[in-house]
PDB file of C-alpha atoms in Angstrom:
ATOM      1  CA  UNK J1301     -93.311 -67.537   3.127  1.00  0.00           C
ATOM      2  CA  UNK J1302     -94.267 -66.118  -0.475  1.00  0.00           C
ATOM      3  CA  UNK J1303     -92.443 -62.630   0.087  1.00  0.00           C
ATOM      4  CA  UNK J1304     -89.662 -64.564   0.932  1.00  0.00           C
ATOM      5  CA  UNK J1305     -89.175 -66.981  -1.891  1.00  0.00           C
ATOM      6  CA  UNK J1306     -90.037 -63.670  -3.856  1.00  0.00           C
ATOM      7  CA  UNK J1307     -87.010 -62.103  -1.961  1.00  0.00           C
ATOM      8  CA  UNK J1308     -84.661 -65.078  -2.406  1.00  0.00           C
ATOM      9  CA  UNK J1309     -85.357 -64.826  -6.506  1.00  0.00           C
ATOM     10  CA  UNK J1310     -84.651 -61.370  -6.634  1.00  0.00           C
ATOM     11  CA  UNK J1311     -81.640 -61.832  -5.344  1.00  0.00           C
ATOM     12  CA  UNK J1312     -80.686 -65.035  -6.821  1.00  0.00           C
ATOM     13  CA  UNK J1313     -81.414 -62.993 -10.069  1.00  0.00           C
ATOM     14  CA  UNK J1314     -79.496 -59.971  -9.257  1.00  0.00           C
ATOM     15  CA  UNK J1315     -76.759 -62.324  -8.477  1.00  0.00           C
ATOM     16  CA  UNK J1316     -76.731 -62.933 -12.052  1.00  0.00           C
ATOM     17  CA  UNK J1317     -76.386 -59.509 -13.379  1.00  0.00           C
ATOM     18  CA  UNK J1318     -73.175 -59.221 -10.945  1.00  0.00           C
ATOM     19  CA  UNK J1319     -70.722 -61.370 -12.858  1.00  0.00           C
ATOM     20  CA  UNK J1320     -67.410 -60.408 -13.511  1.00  0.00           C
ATOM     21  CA  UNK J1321     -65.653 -60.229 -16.866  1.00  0.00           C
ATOM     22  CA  UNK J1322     -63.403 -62.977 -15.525  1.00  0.00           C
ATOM     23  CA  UNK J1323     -66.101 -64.695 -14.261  1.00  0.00           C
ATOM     24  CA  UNK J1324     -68.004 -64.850 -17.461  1.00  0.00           C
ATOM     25  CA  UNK J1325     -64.449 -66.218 -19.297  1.00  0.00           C
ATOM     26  CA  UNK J1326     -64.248 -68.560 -16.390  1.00  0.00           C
ATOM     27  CA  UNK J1327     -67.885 -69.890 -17.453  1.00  0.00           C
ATOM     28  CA  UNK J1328     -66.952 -69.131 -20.917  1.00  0.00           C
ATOM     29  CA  UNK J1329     -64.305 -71.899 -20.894  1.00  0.00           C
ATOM     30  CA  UNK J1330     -66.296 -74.655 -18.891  1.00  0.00           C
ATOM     31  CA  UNK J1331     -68.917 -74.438 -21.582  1.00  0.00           C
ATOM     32  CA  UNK J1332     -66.456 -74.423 -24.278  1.00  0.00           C
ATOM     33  CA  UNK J1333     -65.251 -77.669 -22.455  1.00  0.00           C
ATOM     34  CA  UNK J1334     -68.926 -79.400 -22.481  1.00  0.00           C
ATOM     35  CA  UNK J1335     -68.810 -78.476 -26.244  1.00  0.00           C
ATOM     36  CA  UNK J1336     -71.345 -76.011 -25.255  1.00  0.00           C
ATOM     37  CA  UNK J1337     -69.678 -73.809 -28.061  1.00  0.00           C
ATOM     38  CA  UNK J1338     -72.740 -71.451 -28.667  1.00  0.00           C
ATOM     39  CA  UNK J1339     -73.307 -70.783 -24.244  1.00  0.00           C
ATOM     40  CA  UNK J1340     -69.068 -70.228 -24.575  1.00  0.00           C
ATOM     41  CA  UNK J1341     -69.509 -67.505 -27.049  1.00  0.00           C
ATOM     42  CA  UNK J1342     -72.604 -65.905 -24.803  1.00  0.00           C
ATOM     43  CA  UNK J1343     -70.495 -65.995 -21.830  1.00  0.00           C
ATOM     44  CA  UNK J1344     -67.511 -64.525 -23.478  1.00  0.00           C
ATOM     45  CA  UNK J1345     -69.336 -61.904 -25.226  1.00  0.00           C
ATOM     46  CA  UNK J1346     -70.970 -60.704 -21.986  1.00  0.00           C
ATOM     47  CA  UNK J1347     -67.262 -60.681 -20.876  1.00  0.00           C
ATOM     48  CA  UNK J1348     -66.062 -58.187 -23.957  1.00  0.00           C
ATOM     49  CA  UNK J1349     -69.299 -56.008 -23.076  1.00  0.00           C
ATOM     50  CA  UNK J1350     -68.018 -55.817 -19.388  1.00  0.00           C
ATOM     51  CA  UNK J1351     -64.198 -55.279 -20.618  1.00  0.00           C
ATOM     52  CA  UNK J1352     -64.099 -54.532 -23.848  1.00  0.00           C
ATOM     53  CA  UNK J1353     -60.007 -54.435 -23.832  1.00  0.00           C
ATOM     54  CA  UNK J1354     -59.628 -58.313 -22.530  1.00  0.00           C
ATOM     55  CA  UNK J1355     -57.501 -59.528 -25.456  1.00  0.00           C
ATOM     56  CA  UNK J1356     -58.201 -63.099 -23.832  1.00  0.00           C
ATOM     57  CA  UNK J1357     -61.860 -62.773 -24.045  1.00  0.00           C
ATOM     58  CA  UNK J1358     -61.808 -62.384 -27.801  1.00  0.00           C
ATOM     59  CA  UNK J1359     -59.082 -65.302 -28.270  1.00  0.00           C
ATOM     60  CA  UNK J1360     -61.610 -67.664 -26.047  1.00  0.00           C
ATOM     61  CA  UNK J1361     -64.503 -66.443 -28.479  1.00  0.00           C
ATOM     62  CA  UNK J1362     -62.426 -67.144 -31.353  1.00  0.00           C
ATOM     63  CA  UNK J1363     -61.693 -70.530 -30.277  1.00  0.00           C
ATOM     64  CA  UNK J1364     -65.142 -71.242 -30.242  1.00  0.00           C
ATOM     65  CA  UNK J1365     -66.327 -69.800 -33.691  1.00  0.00           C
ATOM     66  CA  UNK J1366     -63.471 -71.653 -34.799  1.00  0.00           C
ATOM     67  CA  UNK J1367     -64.868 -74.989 -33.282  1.00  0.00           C
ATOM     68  CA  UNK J1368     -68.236 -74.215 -34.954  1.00  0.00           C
ATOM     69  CA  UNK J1369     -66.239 -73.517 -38.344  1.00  0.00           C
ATOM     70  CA  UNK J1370     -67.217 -70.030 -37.793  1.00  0.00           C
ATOM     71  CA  UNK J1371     -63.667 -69.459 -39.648  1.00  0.00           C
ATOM     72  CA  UNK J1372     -64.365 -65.580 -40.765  1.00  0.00           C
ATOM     73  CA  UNK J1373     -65.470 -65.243 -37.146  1.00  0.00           C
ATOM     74  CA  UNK J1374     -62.900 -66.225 -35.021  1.00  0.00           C
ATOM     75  CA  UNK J1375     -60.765 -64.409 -37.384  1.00  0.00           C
ATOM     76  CA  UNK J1376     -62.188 -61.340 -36.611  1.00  0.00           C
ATOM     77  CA  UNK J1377     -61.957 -61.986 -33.345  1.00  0.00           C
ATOM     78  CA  UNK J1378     -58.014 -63.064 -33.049  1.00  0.00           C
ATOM     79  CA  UNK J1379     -57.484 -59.869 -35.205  1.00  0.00           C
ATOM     80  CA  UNK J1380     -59.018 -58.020 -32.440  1.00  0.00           C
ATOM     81  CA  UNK J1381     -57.228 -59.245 -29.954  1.00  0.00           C
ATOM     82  CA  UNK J1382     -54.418 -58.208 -31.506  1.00  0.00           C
ATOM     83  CA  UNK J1383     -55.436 -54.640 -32.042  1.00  0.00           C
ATOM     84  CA  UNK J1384     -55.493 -54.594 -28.283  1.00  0.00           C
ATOM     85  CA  UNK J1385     -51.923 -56.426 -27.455  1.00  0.00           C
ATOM     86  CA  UNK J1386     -50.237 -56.595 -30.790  1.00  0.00           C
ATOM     87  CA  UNK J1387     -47.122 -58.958 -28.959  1.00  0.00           C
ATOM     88  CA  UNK J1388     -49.781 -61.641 -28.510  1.00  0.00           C
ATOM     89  CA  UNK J1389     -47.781 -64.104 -30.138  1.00  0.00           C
ATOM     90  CA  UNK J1390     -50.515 -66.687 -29.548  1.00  0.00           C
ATOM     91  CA  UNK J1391     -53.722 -65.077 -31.398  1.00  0.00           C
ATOM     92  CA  UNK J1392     -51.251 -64.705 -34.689  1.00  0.00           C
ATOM     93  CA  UNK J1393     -51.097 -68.524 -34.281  1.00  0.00           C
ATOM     94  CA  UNK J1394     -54.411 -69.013 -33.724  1.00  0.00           C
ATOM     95  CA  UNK J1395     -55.451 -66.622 -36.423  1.00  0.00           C
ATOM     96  CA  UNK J1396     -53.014 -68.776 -38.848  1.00  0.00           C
ATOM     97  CA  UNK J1397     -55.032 -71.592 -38.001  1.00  0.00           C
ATOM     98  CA  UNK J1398     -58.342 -70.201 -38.944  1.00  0.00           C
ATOM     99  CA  UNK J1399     -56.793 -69.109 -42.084  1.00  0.00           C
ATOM    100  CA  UNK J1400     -55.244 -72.297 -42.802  1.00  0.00           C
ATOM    101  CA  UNK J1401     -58.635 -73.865 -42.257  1.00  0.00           C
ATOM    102  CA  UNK J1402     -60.242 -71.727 -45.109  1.00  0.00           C
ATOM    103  CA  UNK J1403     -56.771 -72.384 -46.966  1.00  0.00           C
ATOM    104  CA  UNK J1404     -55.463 -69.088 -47.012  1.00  0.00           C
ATOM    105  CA  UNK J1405     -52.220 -70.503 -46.377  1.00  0.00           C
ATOM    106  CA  UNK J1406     -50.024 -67.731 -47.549  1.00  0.00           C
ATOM    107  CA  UNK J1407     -51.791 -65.553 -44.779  1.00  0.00           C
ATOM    108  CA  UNK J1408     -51.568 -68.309 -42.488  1.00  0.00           C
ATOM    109  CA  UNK J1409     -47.454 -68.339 -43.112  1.00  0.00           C
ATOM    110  CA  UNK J1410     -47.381 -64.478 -42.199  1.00  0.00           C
ATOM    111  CA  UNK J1411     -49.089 -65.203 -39.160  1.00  0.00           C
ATOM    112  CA  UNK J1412     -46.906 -67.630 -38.169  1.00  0.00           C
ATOM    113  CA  UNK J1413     -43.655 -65.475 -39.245  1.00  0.00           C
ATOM    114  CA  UNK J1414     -45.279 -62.872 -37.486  1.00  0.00           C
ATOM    115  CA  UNK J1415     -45.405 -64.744 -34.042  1.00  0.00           C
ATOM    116  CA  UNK J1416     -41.740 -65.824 -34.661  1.00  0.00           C
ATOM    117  CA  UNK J1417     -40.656 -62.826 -35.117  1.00  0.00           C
ATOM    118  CA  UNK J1418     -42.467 -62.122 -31.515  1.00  0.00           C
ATOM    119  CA  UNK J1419     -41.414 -65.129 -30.127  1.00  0.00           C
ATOM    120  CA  UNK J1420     -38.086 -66.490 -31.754  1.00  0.00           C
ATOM    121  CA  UNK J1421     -38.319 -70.279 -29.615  1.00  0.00           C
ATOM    122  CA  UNK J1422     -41.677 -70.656 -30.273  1.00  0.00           C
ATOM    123  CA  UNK J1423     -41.889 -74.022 -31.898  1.00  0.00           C
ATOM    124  CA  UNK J1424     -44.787 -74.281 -32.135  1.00  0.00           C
ATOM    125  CA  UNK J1425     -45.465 -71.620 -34.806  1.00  0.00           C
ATOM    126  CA  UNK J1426     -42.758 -73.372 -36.895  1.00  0.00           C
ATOM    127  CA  UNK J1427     -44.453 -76.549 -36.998  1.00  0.00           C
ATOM    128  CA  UNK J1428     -47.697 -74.879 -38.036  1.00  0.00           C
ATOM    129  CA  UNK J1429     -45.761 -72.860 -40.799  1.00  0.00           C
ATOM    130  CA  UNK J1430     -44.072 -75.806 -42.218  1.00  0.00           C
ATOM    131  CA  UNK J1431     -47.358 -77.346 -42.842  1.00  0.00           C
ATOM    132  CA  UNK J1432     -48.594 -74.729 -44.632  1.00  0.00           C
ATOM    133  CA  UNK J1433     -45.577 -74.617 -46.820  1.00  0.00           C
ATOM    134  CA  UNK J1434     -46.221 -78.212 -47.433  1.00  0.00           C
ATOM    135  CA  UNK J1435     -49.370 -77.553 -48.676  1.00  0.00           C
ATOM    136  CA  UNK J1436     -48.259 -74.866 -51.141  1.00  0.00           C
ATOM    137  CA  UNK J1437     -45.398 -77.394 -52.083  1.00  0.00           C
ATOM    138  CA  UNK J1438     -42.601 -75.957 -50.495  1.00  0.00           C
ATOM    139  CA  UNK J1439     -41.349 -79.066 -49.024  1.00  0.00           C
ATOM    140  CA  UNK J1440     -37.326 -77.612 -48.887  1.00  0.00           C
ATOM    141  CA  UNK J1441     -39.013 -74.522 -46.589  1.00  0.00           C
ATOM    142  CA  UNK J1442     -41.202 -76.852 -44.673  1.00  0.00           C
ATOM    143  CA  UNK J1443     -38.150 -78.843 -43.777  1.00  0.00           C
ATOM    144  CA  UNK J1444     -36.617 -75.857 -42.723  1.00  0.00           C
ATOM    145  CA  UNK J1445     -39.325 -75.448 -39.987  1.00  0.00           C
ATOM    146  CA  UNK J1446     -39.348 -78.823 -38.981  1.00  0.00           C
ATOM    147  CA  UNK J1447     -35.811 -78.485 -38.269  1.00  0.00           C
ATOM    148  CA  UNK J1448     -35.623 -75.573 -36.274  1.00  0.00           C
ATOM    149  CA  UNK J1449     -38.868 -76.540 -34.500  1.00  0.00           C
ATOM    150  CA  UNK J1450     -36.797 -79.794 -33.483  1.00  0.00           C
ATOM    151  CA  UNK J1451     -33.643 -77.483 -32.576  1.00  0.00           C
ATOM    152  CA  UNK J1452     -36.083 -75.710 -30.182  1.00  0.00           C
ATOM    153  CA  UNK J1453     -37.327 -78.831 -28.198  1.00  0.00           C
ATOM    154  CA  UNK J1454     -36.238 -82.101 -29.588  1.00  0.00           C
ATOM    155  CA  UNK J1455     -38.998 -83.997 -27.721  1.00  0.00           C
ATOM    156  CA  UNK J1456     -41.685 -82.485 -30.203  1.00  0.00           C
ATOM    157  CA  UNK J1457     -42.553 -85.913 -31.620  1.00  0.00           C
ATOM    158  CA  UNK J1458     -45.210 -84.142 -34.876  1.00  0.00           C
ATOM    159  CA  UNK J1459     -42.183 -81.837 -35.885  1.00  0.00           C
ATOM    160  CA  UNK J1460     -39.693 -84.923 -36.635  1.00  0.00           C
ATOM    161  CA  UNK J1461     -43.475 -86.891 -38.081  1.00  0.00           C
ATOM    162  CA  UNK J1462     -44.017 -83.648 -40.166  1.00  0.00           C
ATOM    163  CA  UNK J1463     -40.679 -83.229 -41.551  1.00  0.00           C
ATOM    164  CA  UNK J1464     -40.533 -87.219 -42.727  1.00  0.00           C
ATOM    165  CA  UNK J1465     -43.596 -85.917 -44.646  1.00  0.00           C
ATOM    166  CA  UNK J1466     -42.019 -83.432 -46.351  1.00  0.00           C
ATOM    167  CA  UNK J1467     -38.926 -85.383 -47.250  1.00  0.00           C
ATOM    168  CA  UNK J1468     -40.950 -88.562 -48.143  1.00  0.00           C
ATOM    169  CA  UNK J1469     -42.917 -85.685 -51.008  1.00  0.00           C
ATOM    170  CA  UNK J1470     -39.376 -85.238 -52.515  1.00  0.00           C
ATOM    171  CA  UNK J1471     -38.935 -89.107 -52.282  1.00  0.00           C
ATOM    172  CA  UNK J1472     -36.688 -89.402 -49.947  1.00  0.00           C
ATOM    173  CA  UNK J1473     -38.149 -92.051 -48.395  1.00  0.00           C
ATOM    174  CA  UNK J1474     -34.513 -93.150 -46.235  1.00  0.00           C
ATOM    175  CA  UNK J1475     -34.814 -90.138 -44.589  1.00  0.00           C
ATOM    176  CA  UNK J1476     -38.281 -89.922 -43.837  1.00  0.00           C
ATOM    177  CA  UNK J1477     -37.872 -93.419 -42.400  1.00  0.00           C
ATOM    178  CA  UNK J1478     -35.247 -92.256 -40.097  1.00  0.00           C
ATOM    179  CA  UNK J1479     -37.612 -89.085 -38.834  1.00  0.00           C
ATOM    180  CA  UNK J1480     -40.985 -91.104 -38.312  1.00  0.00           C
ATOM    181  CA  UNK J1481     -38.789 -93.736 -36.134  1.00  0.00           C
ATOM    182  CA  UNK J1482     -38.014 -90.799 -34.175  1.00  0.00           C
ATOM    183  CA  UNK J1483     -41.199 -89.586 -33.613  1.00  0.00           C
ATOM    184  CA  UNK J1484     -42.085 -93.229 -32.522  1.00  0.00           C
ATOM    185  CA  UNK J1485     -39.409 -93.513 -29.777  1.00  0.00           C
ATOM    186  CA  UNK J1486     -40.517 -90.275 -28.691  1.00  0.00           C
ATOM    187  CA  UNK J1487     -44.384 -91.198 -28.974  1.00  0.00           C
ATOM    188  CA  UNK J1488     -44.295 -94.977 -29.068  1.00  0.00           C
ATOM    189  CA  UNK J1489     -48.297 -94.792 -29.543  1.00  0.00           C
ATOM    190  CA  UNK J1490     -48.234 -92.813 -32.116  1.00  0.00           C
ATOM    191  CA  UNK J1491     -50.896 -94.698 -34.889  1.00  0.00           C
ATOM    192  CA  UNK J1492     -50.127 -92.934 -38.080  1.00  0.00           C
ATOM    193  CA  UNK J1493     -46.350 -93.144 -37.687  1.00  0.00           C
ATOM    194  CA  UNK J1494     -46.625 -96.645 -37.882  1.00  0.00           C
ATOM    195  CA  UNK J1495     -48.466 -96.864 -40.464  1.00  0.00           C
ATOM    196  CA  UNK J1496     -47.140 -94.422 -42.577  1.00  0.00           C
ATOM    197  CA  UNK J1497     -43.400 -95.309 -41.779  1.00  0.00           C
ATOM    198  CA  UNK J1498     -45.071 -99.131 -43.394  1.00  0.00           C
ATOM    199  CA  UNK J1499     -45.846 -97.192 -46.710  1.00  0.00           C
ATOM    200  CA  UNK J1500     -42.437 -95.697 -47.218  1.00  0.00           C
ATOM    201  CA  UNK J1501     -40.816 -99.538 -46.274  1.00  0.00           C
ATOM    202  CA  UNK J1502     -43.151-100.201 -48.844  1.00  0.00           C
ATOM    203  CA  UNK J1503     -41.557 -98.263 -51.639  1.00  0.00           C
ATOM    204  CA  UNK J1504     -38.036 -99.468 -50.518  1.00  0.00           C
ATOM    205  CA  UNK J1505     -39.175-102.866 -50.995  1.00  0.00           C
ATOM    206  CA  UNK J1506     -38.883-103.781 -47.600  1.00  0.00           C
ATOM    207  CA  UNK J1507     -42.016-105.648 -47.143  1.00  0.00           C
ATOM    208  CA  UNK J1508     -41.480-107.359 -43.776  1.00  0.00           C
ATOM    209  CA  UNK J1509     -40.561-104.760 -41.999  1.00  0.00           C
ATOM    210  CA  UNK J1510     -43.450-102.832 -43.116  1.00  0.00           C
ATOM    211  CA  UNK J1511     -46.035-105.493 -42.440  1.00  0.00           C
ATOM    212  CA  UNK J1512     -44.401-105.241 -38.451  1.00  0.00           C
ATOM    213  CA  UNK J1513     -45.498-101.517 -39.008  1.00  0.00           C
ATOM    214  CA  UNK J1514     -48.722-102.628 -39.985  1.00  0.00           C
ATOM    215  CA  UNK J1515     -49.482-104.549 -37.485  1.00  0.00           C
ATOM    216  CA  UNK J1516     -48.460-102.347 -35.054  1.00  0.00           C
ATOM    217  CA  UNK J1517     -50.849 -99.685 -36.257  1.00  0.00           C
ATOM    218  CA  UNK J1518     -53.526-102.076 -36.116  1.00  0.00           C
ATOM    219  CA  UNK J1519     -53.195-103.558 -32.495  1.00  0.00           C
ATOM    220  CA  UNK J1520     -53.359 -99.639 -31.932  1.00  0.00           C
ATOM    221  CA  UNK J1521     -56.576 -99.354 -33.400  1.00  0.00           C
ATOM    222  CA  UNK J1522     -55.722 -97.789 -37.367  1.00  0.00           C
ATOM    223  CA  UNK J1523     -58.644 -99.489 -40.208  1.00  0.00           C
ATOM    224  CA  UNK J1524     -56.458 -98.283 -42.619  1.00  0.00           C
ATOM    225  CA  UNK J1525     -53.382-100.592 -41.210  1.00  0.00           C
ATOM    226  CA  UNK J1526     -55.769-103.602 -41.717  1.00  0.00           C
ATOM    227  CA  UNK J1527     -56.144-102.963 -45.024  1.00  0.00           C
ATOM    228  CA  UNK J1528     -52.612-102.664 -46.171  1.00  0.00           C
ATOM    229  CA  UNK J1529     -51.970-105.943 -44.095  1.00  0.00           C
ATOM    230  CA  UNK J1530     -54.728-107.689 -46.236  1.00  0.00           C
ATOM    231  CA  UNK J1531     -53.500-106.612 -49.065  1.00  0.00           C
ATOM    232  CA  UNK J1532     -49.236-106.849 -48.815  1.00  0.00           C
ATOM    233  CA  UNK J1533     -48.605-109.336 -46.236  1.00  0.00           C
ATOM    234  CA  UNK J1534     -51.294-112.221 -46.175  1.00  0.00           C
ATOM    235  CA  UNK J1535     -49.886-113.333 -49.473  1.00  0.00           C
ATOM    236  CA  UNK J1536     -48.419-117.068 -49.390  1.00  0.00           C
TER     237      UNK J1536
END
C-alpha cells in the first residue's frame, strides 16, 4: 500500500512538470482572475520559459505587473511582445496604458498612434489617446479622438462622456451637455454622467434640472451626488 501511494505521488508530481505553455497561460489567467496576481505571473513565466516567442504570454504577464503597479514591468513586458509580433496592435495599447499610469503621456499618445496606424477602426485606441491629450491640455485634439472614436462605433457610451469633458474644459458647457445625455441614453446607469452633466446645468444656471441629475446619481449609489443635493437644492 506504501509503494503505491509512493507511486501515485511520483506521478502526480511528474504530472506537474508536464504542463504546456498554453496550459500554464490557461492557469495564468484563472489566477489573474482570483487576483492571484503574483501565482499569474509564476504561471506565465513558466509559460515564456517553455515558449519563449508567445507574444500572449508576455501581454498576460504584463497585465499582471500592471495590476500590482509594477508599471516599468509590464512595460517591459508589452515591449517584448512586440519585438516578437510588432502588428500587435493590442500590447501598443496596453503599453500606452502603463505609460499613462506613470504619466508619460506623450509616450502613451505614440502608442496609441502607433496601434492606429495598425489598426485604423480601432476605437478604442482613440479614446485612450484623447485622454491623454486631455491631460496635456489638448482638449481641440482630444475632441478629435472622441469624434472619430464615435464615427467608428457610435454605441461607445465613454467616447461621447469623454469628449463632453473636453468641451466642458474649453467651457462649452451646451455642448458637453448634449454629449453626456448621449452617453446616458446609451448607458442609462451610467453614475458619473449624471452627476457631472448636474455640474455643467449648474454653470448654466439651470438648477432644477441639475438637482434631477443629482438625484439620479444618488438613487444610483454616487456620495458625491448627495453632497451637491445638500448643498444646491435643499434650499427653501
Amino acid at each position: 500500500m506504501k509503494k503505491l501511494f509512493i507511486i501515485v505521488i511520483v506521478f502526480v508530481t511528474s504530472l506537474s512538470y508536464c504542463q504546456t505553455a498554453e496550459e500554464y497561460i490557461i492557469s495564468g489567467n484563472y489566477k489573474d482572475y482570483l487576483h492571484d496576481y503574483q501565482g499569474a505571473i509564476a504561471d506565465f513565466s513558466k509559460a515564456i520559459e517553455l515558449s519563449p516567442n508567445d507574444s500572449q504570454a508576455y501581454v498576460n504577464r504584463g497585465h499582471s505587473k500592471a495590476k500590482l503597479k509594477d508599471y516599468q514591468g509590464s512595460i517591459a513586458d508589452y515591449s517584448k511582445a512586440i519585438e516578437i509580433n510588432p502588428n500587435y496592435s493590442d500590447a501598443y495599447v496596453y503599453r500606452g496604458l502603463s505609460k499613462r499610469d506613470l504619466q508619460d503621456y506623450q509616450g502613451s499618445i505614440a502608442d496609441y498612434s502607433k496601434a492606429i496606424e495598425i489598426n485604423p477602426n480601432y476605437d478604442e485606441a482613440y479614446v485612450y489617446r484623447g485622454l491623454s491629450k486631455t491631460h496635456i491640455k489638448d482638449y481641440q485634439g482630444s475632441i478629435a479622438d472622441y469624434s472619430k472614436a464615435i464615427e467608428i462605433n457610435p454605441n461607445g457610451a465613454y467616447a461621447y462622456y469623454n469628449r463632453g469633458d473636453s468641451k466642458r474644459n474649453l467651457q462649452d458647457y451646451q455642448g458637453a451637455i448634449a454629449d453626456i445625455s448621449k452617453a446616458i441614453e446609451l448607458s442609462p446607469n451610467f453614475i458619473d454622467a449624471y452627476y457631472y452633466r448636474g455640474l455643467y446645468k449648474l454653470k448654466l444656471n439651470q438648477s432644477e434640472s441639475a438637482c434631477l441629475d443629482f438625484n439620479k446619481a444618488k438613487v444610483l449609489g454616487s456620495q458625491e451626488a448627495l453632497e451637491m443635493i445638500n448643498k444646491n437644492c435643499n434650499k427653501k
